[in-house]
Every structure is written in structure tokens, then in C-alpha cells.
Amino acid sequence: MLETIGYICLAVVAAVYAALMLTGIVAMGAFSWIGLLFVVGIGALFIKVLAERLGNKEDDHYSKNVER
């Protein structure tokens, strides 16, 4: 229960931070395209890594069955 609340709080903070960052990028004017491309690129790579991790059965096997 507390872990879920913690994750929700972190997600809200991350969303607000991202919105403020995008607002600042747009306010910069001509340089906004560079910043926007940077944010989109980092976001795309993060989603790719997250999808690969969630879909990797071998990592799940080792994290559940191999003793440390």
C-alpha cells in the first residue's frame, strides 16, 4: 500500500516536472525545437528500454530463481 502511494507521488512529480520543462522549452522560442527533439529522443529511448526489460523472460527467470 505504501509502496503504491510512493510510486504515485513520484509519477505525479515526474509529470509536473516534464510539463514545466516542456513549457520552458517552448518559451525559449527558436531554440525550442532542439530541446523538444532532445526530450522526445530521451523519452523514446526510455520507452524502448522499458519495453525490452518488461518483455525479457530470461531476466525474469534469473531474478526469481537464482539465489544471491
Coordinates of C-alpha atoms in Angstrom, one line a residue:
M1 CA 0.0 0.0 0.0
L2 CA 2.7 2.5 1.0
E3 CA 4.8 1.5 -2.0
T4 CA 1.9 2.2 -4.3
I5 CA 1.4 5.6 -2.8
G6 CA 5.1 6.3 -3.1
Y7 CA 5.1 5.4 -6.8
I8 CA 2.0 7.5 -7.4
C9 CA 3.7 10.5 -5.8
L10 CA 6.8 10.0 -7.9
A11 CA 4.8 9.7 -11.0
V12 CA 2.9 13.0 -10.2
V13 CA 6.2 14.8 -9.6
A14 CA 7.7 13.5 -12.8
A15 CA 4.7 14.5 -14.8
V16 CA 4.7 18.1 -13.3
Y17 CA 8.5 18.3 -13.9
A18 CA 8.1 17.2 -17.5
A19 CA 5.3 19.7 -18.1
L20 CA 7.3 22.5 -16.7
M21 CA 10.3 21.5 -18.7
L22 CA 8.3 21.4 -21.9
T23 CA 6.8 24.8 -21.1
G24 CA 10.3 26.3 -20.6
I25 CA 11.5 24.8 -23.9
V26 CA 8.5 26.3 -25.8
A27 CA 9.1 29.7 -24.1
M28 CA 12.7 29.7 -25.5
G29 CA 11.5 30.4 -29.0
A30 CA 13.8 29.5 -31.8
F31 CA 15.8 27.0 -29.7
S32 CA 12.6 25.2 -28.6
W33 CA 12.9 22.6 -31.5
I34 CA 16.3 21.5 -30.3
G35 CA 15.1 21.0 -26.7
L36 CA 11.9 19.3 -27.9
L37 CA 13.8 16.9 -30.1
F38 CA 16.1 16.1 -27.1
V39 CA 13.2 15.4 -24.8
V40 CA 11.4 13.2 -27.4
G41 CA 14.6 11.3 -28.1
I42 CA 15.2 10.6 -24.5
G43 CA 11.6 9.6 -24.0
A44 CA 11.7 7.2 -27.0
L45 CA 14.8 5.5 -25.7
F46 CA 13.4 5.2 -22.2
I47 CA 10.2 3.6 -23.6
K48 CA 12.3 1.2 -25.7
V49 CA 14.4 0.1 -22.7
L50 CA 11.4 -0.3 -20.5
A51 CA 9.6 -2.4 -23.1
E52 CA 12.6 -4.6 -23.7
R53 CA 13.0 -5.1 -19.9
L54 CA 9.4 -6.0 -19.4
G55 CA 9.4 -8.4 -22.3
N56 CA 12.6 -10.3 -21.4
K57 CA 11.7 -13.6 -19.9
E58 CA 15.3 -14.6 -19.2
D59 CA 15.8 -11.6 -16.8
D60 CA 12.6 -12.6 -15.1
H61 CA 13.8 -16.2 -14.7
Y62 CA 17.1 -15.1 -13.1
S63 CA 15.6 -12.5 -10.8
K64 CA 13.1 -15.0 -9.5
N65 CA 15.0 -18.3 -9.4
V66 CA 18.8 -17.6 -8.9
E67 CA 20.0 -17.2 -5.4
R68 CA 22.2 -14.3 -4.5

